[in-house]
Coordinates of C-alpha atoms and ligand atoms in Angstrom, one line a residue:
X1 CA 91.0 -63.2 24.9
X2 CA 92.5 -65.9 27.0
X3 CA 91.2 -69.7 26.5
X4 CA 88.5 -70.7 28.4
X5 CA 89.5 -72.5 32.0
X6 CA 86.1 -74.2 32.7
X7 CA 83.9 -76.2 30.2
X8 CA 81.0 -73.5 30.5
X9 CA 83.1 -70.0 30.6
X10 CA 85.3 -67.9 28.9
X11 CA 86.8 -64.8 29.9
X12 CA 87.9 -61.4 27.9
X13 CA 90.3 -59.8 29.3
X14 CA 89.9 -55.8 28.8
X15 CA 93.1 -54.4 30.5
X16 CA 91.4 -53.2 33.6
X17 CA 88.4 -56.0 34.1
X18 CA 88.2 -59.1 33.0
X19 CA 84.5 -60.5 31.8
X20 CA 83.0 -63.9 31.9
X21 CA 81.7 -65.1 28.9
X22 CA 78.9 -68.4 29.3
X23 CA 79.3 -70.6 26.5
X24 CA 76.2 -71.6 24.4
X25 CA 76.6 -75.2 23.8
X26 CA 75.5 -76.6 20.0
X27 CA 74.6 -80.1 19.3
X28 CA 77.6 -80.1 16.7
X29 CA 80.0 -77.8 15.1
X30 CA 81.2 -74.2 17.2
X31 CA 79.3 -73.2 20.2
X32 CA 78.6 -70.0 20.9
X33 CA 79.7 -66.9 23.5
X34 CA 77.2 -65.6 24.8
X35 CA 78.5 -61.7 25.2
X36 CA 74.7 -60.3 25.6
X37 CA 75.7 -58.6 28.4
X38 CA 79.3 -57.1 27.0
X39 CA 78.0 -53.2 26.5
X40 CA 75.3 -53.6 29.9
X41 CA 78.6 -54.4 31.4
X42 CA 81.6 -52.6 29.9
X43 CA 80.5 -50.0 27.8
X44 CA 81.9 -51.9 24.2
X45 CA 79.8 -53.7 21.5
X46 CA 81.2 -56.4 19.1
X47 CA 82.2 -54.8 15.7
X48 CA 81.6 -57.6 13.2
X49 CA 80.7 -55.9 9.4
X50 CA 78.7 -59.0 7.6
X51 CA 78.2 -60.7 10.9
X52 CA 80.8 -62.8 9.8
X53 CA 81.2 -64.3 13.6
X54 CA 77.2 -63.5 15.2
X55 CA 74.9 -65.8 15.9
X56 CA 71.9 -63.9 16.6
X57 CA 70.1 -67.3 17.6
X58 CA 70.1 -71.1 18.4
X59 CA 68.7 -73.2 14.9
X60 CA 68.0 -76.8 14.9
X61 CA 67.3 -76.8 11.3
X62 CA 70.3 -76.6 9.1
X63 CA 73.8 -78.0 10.0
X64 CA 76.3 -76.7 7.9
X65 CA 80.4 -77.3 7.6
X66 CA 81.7 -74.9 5.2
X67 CA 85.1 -76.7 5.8
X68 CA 84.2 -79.8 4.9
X69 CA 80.9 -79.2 2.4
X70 CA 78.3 -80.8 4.9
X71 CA 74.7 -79.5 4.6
X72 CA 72.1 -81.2 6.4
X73 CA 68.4 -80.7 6.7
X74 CA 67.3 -81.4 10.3
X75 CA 69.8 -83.7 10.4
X76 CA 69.6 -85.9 7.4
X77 CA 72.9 -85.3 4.9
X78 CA 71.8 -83.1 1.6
X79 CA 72.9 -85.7 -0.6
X80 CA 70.5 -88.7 1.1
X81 CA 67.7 -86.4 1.0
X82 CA 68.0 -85.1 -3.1
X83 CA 68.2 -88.9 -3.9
X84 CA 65.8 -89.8 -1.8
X85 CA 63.2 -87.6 -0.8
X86 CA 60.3 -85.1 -2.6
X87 CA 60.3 -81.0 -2.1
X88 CA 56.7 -81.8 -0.5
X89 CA 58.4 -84.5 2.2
X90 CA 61.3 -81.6 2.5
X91 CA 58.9 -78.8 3.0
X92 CA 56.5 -81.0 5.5
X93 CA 60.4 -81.9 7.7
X94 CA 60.9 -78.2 7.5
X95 CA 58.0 -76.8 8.5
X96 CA 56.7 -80.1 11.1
X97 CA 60.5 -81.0 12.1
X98 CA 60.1 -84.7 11.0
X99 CA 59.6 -87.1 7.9
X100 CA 56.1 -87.6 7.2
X101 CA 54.7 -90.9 7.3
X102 CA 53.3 -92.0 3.8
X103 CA 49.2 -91.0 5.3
X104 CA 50.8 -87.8 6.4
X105 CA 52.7 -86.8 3.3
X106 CA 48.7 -87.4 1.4
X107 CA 47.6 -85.1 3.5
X108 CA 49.9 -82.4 3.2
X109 CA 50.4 -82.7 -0.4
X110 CA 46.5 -83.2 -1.1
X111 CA 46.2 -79.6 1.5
X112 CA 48.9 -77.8 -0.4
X113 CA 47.5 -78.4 -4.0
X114 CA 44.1 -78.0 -3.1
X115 CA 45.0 -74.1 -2.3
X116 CA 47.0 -73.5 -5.4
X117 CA 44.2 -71.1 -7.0
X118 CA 44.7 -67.8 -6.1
X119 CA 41.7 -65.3 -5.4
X120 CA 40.4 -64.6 -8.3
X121 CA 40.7 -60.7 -6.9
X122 CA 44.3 -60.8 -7.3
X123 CA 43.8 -60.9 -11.1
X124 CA 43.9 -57.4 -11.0
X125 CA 47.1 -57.3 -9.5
X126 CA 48.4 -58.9 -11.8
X127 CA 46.7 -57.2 -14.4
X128 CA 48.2 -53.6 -12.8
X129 CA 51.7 -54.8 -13.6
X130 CA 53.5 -53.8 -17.2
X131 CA 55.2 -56.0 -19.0
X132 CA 58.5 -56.5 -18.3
X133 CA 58.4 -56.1 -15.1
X134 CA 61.1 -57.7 -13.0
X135 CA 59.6 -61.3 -11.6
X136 CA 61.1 -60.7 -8.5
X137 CA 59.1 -57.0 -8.0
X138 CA 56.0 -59.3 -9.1
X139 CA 56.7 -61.9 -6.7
X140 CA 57.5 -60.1 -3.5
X141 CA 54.5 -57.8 -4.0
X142 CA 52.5 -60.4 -5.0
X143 CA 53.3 -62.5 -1.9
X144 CA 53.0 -59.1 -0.1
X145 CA 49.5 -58.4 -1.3
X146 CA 48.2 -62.2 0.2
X147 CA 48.6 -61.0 3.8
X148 CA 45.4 -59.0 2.5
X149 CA 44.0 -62.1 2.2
X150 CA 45.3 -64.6 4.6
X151 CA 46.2 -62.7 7.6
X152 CA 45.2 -63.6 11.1
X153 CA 45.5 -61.1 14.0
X154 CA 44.7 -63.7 16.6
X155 CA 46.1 -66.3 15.8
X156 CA 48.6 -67.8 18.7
X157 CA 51.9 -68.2 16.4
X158 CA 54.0 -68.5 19.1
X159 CA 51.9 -72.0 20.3
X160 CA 54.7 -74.9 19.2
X161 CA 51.8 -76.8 18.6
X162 CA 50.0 -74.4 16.3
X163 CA 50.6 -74.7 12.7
X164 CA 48.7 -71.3 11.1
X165 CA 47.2 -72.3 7.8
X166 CA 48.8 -69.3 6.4
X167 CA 51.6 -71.7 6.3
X168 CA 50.1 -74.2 3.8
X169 CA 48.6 -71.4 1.8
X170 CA 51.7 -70.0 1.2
X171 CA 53.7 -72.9 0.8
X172 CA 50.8 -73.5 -2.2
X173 CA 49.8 -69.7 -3.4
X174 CA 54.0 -69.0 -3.7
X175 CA 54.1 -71.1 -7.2
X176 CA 51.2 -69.5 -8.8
X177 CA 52.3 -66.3 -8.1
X178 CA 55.7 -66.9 -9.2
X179 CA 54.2 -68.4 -12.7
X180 CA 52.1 -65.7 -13.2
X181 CA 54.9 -63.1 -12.5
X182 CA 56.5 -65.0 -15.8
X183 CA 53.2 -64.9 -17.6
X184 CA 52.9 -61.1 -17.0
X185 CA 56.4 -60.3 -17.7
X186 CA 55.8 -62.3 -21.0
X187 CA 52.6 -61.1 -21.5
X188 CA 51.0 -64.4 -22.2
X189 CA 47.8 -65.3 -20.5
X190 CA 47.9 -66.5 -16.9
X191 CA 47.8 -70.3 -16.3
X192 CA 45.7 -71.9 -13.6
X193 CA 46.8 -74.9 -11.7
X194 CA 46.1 -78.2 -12.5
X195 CA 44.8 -80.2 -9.5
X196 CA 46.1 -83.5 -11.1
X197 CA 49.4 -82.4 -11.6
X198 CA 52.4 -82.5 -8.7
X199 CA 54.0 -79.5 -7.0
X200 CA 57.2 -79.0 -9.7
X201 CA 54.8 -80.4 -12.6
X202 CA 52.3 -77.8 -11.7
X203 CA 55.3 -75.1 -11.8
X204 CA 56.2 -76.0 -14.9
X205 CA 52.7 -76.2 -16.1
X206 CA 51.6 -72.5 -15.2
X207 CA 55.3 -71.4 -16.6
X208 CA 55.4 -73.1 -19.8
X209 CA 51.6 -73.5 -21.2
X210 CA 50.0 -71.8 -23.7
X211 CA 46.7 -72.6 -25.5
X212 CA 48.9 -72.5 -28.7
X213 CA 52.0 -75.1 -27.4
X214 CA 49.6 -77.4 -25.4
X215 CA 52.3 -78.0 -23.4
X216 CA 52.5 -81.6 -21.5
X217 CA 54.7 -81.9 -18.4
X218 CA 57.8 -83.9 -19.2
X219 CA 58.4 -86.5 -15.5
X220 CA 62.5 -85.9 -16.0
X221 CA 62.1 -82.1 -16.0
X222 CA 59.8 -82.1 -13.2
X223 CA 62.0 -84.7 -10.7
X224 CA 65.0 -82.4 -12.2
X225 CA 63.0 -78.8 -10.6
X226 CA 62.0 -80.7 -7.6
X227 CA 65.6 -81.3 -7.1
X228 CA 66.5 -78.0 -7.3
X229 CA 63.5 -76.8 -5.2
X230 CA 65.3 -79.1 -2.4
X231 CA 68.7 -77.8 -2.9
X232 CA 67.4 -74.3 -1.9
X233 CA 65.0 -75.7 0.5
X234 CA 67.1 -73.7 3.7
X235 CA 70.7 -72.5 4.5
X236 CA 71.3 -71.8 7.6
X237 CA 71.2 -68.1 8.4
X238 CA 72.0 -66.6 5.0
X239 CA 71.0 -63.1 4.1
X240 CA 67.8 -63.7 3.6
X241 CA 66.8 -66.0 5.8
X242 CA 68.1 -63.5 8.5
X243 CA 66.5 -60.7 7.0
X244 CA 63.0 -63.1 8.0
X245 CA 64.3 -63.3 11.0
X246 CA 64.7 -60.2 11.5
X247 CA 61.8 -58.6 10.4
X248 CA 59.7 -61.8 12.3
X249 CA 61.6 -60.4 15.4
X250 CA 58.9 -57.1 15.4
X251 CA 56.2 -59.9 15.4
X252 CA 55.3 -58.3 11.7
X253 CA 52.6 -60.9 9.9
X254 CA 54.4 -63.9 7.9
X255 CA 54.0 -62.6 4.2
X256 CA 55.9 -59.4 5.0
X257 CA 58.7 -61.6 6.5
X258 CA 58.7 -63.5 3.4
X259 CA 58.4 -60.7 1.1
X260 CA 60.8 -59.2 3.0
X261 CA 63.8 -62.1 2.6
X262 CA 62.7 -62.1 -1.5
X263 CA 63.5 -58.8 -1.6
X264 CA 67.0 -59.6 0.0
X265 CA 67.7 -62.8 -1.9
X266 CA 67.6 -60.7 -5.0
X267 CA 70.8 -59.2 -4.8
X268 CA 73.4 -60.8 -7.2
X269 CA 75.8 -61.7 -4.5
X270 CA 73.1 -64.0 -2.8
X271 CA 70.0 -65.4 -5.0
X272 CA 70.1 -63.0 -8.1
X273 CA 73.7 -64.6 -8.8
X274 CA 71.9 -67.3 -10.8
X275 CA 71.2 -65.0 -13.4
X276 CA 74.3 -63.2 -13.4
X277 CA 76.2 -66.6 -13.9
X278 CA 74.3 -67.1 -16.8
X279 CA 74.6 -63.5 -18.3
X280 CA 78.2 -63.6 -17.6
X281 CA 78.9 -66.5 -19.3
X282 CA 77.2 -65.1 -22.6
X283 CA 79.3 -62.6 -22.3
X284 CA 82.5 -64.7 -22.5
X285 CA 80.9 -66.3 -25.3
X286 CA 80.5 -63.2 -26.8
X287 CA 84.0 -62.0 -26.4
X288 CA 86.2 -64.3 -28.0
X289 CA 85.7 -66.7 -24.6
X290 CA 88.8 -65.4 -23.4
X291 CA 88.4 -67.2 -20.1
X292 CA 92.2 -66.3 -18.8
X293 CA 91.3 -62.3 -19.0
X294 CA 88.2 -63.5 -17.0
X295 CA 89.9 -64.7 -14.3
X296 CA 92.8 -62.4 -14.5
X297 CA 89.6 -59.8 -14.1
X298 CA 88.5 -61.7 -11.1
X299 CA 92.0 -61.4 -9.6
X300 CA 92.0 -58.0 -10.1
X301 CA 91.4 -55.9 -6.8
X302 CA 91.2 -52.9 -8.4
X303 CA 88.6 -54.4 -10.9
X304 CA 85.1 -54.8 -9.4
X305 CA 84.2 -58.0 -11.4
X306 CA 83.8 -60.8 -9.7
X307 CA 83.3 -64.5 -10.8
X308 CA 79.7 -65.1 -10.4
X309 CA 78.8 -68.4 -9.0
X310 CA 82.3 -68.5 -7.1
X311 CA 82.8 -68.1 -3.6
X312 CA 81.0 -68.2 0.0
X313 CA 80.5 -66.3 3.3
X314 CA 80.8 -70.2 4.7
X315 CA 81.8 -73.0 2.2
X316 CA 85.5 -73.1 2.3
X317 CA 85.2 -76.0 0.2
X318 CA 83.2 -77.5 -2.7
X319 CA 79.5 -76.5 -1.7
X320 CA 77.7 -80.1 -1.8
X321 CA 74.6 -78.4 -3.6
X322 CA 76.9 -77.6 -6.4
X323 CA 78.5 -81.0 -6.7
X324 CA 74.5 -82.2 -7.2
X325 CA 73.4 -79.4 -9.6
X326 CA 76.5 -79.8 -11.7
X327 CA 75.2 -83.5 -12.3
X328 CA 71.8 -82.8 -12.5
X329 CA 72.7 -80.0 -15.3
X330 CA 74.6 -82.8 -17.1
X331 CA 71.7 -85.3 -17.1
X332 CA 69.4 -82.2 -18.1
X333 CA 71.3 -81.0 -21.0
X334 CA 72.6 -84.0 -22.1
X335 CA 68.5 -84.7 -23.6
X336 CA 67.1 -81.4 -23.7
X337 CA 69.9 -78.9 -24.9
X338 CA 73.2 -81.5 -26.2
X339 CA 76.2 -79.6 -27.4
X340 CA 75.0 -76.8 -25.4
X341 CA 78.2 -74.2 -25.5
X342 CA 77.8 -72.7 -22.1
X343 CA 77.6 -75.8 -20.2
X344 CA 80.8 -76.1 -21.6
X345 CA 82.1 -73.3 -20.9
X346 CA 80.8 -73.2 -17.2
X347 CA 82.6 -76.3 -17.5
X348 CA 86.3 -75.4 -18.8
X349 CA 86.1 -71.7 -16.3
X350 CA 85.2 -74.2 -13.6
X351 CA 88.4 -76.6 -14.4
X352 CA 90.5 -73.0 -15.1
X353 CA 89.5 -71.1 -11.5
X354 CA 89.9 -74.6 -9.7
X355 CA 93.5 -74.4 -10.8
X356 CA 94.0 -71.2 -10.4
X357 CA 96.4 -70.0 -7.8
X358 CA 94.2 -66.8 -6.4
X359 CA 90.8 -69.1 -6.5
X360 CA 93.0 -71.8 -4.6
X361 CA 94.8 -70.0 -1.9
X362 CA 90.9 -68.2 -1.6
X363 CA 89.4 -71.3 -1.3
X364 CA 87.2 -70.3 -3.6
X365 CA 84.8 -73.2 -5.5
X366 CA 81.8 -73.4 -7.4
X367 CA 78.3 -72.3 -5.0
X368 CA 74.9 -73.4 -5.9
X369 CA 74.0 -70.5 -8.2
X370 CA 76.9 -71.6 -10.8
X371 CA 75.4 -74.6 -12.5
X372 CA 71.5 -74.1 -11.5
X373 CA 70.7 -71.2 -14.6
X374 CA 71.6 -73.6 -17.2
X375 CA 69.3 -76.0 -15.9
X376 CA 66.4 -73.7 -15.9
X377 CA 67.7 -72.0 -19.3
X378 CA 66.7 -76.0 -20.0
X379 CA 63.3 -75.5 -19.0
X380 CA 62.5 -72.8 -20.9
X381 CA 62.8 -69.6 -18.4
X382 CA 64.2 -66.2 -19.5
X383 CA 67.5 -65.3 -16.4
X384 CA 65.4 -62.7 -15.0
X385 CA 62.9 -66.1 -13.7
X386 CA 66.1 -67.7 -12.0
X387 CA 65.8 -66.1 -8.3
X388 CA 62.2 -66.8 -8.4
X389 CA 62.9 -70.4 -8.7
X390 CA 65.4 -69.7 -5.9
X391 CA 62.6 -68.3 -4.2
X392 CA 60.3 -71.0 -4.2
X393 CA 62.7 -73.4 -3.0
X394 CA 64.0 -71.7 -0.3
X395 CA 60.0 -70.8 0.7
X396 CA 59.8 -73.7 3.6
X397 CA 63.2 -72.9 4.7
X398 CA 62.1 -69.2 5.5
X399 CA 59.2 -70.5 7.2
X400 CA 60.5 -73.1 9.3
X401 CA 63.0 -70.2 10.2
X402 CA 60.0 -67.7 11.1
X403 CA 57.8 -70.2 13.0
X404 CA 61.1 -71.2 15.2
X405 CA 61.9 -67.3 15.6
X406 CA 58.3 -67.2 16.8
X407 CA 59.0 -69.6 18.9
X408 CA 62.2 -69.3 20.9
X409 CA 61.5 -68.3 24.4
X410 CA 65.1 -66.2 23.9
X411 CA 64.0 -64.5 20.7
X412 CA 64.1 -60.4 21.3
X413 CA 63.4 -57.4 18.9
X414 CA 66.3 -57.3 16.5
X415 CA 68.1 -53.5 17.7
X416 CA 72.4 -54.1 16.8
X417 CA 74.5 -51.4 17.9
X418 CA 76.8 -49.5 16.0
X419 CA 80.2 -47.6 16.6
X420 CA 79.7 -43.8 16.0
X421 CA 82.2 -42.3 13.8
X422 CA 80.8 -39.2 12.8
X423 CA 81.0 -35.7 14.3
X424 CA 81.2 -35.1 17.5
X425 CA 78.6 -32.5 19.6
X426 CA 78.7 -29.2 17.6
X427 CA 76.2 -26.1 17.4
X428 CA 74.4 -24.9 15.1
X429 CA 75.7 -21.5 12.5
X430 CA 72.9 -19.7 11.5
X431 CA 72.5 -19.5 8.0
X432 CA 73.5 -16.4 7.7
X433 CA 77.0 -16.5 9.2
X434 CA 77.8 -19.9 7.6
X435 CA 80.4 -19.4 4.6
Ligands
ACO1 N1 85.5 -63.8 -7.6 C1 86.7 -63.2 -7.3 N2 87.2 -63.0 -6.0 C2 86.3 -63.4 -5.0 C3 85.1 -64.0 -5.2 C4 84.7 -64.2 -6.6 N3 83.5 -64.7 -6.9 N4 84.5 -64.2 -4.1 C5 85.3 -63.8 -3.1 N5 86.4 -63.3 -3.7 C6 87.6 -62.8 -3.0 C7 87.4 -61.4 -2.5 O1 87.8 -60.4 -3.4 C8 88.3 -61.4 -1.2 O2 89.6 -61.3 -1.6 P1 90.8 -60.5 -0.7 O3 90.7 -61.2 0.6 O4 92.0 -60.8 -1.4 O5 90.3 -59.1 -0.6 C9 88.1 -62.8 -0.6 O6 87.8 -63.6 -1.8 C10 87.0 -62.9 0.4 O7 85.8 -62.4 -0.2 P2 84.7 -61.6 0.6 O8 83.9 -60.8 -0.4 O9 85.3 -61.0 1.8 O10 83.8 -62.9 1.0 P3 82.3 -62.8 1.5 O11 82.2 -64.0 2.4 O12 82.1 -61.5 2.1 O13 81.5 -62.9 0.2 C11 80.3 -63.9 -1.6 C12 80.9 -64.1 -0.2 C13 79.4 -62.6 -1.6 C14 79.4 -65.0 -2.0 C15 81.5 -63.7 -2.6 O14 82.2 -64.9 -2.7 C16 81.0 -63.3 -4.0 O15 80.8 -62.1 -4.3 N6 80.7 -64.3 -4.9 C17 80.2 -64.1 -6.2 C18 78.6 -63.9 -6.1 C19 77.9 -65.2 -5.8 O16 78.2 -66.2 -6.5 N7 77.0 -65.2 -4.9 C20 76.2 -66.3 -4.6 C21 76.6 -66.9 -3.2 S1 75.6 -68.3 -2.8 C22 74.1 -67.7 -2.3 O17 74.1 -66.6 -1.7 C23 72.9 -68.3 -2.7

């Protein structure tokens, strides 16, 4: 491909044509070629496993500079908005694109924890489920199940100044349904909201609760789970959040997207590393901490481990998320669990992999799953409870991302191409004659 020789085209040169590529402009960071029209025109389609180079639309949610560690929700820098902000003022930004004003942030808060009770129905879903049951399973199904309840047929989605209250209901049924995926994997008895408590407080409220413990809300472990609800609050066009996208791109109702990208975040390579950082790091405790056959393990091509909580598709550099959980998982541990042995060790592996020659010429650092387990291990919640944390926090992102898919004009039924490599034409040998 030649360099483009005007300030809105490029050109591909394909031996016997050349095409002219428009370019997409962005606001900041790369802009974008717009190579729509590449097979109309030539016959070829972009191979790109991962989607490593695709952007399948234009966002004016989430900056991000892997190269140099910026995140920034509509604008405002991730570390501004963690010190300063709530995950109700992040989720109303997300979902209105702007900061509320104070009466504004009432009435949002007020909406969203006056719809924290579930139907009383969906008891029996919950009472369907054995124990044990993976939280996630719980949760996307459980979110799944609401569309039962909340969904309108007619409703004009795609009206930029039409908010569905399906939204808000979400945004307040999510929590409960997470909790309640805890209580039943437990097997203790659910815990209703508490209409005096806050959004985190009334998390950790239905999670932790029984009528035995009495359990009061501690302020420091609430502000320390709002945190982390904002960290997660929206990534750019991760796995999941593309998988919403994706699935919102067949106009399918809002809690199937959703379900959808829980289902995707699972996977230990996005959300479910979490918990695979902190069952990995028992496991070096377990084995003698040998933490230089870990990472000679993690070097190891022919050696499928990998170093959870290490590496990203984008961050080429510290992820800033990290830098803030690391220090929130000090503050954390430092009253609830001191001395605790696998904050240390997260600790010395960290140090070790930073210095390590593979991890460095990889540019491999620590990602936001590495240090968040131990603080929920803090609160209380068993591994498998991690990605549903995850879940919750990344719940306005996803919906921010769905109501924008719903409304860009350019927004088309997700159909990628592929290139064939099977068989070519060939008939049919009947059964008979086949050896
Ligand atoms: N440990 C060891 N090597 C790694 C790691 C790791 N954690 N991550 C990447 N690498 C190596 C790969 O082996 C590959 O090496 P090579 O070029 O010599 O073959 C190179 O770095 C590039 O890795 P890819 O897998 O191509 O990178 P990709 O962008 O596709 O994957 C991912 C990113 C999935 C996050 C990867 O870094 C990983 O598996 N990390 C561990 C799981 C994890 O922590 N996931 C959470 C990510 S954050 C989130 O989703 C919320």
């Amino acid at each position: 491909m030649t360099l483009p020789n005007s300030p809105e085209h490029a050109f591909l040169d394909l031996g016997s044509e050349t095409l002219e590529i428009p370019f997409v402009p962005a606001s900041e960071g790369g802009a974008g070629l717009a190579i729509n029209h590449l097979r109309p025109k030539t016959g070829y389609v972009v191979y790109d496993p991962g989607f490593s180079s695709v952007a399948p639309c234009k966002s004016s949610i989430t900056y991000l500079d892997g190269e140099n560690g910026i995140l920034r929700y509509r604008g405002y820098p991730i570390e501004q908005i963690a010190e300063h902000l709530s995950f109700m003022e992040v989720s109303y930004l997300f979902i209105h694109d702007a900061l509320p004003t104070k009466e504004q942030l009432d009435v949002f808060t007020n909406m969203v924890r006056d719809n924290m009770m579930l139907p009383e129905n969906m008891r029996k879903f919950f009472d369907a489920i054995p124990k044990n049951a993976p939280p996630m399973a719980i949760l996307s199904s459980g979110i799944e199940m609401m569309t039962a309840y909340r969904r309108r047929e007619k409703e004009p989605i795609d009206d930029p100044d039409f908010i569905p209250s399906a939204v808000y209901r979400l945004l307040a049924e999510a929590p409960t349904i997470a909790a309640w995926s805890h209580k039943t994997s437990v097997d203790e008895p659910l815990v209703y909201p508490d209409g005096r408590l806050d959004y985190a407080s009334n998390i950790l409220h239905m999670l932790t609760w029984t009528p035995i413990n009495n359990y009061e809300v501690d302020p420091v472990m609430a502000r320390a789970l709002d945190v982390l609800l904002i960290l997660h609050g929206d990534h750019e066009q991760n796995c999941s959040t593309s998988t919403v996208r994706m699935v919102a791109s067949s106009r399918a109702d809002l809690h199937a997207c959703i379900s959808s990208g829980i289902n995707s975040l699972w996977g230990s390579l996005h959300g479910g590393a979490n918990q695979a950082v902190i069952e990995m790091l028992q496991t070096i405790l377990d084995n003698d901490r040998d933490i230089g056959r870990v990472l000679s393990r993690a070097r190891d091509r022919n050696d499928p481990f990998r170093l959870m909580g290490f590496g990203h598709r984008v961050y080429k550099t510290y992820d800033p998320r990290a830098r803030i959980i690391k220090q929130a998982a000090h503050d954390v541990l430092a009253t609830y669990m001191p001395n605790d042995p696998l904050l240390e060790l997260a600790m010395e592996l960290e140090e070790a992999a930073l210095q390590d020659d593979y991890f460095q010429s990889h540019n491999l650092y620590p990602n936001v799953d590495f240090y968040s387990g131990l603080i929920y291990r803090a609160m209380g919640l068993p591994a498998k409870m991690f990605t549903v944390m995850f879940a919750i926090g990344r719940l306005p992102g996803w919906i921010a991302q769905w109501r924008e898919a719903n409304l860009d004009p350019e927004s088309r039924i997700v159909r990628p191409r592929q290139v064939y490599v099977g068989p070519a034409k060939r008939d049919i040998i009947p059964i008979e004659e086949r050896g």
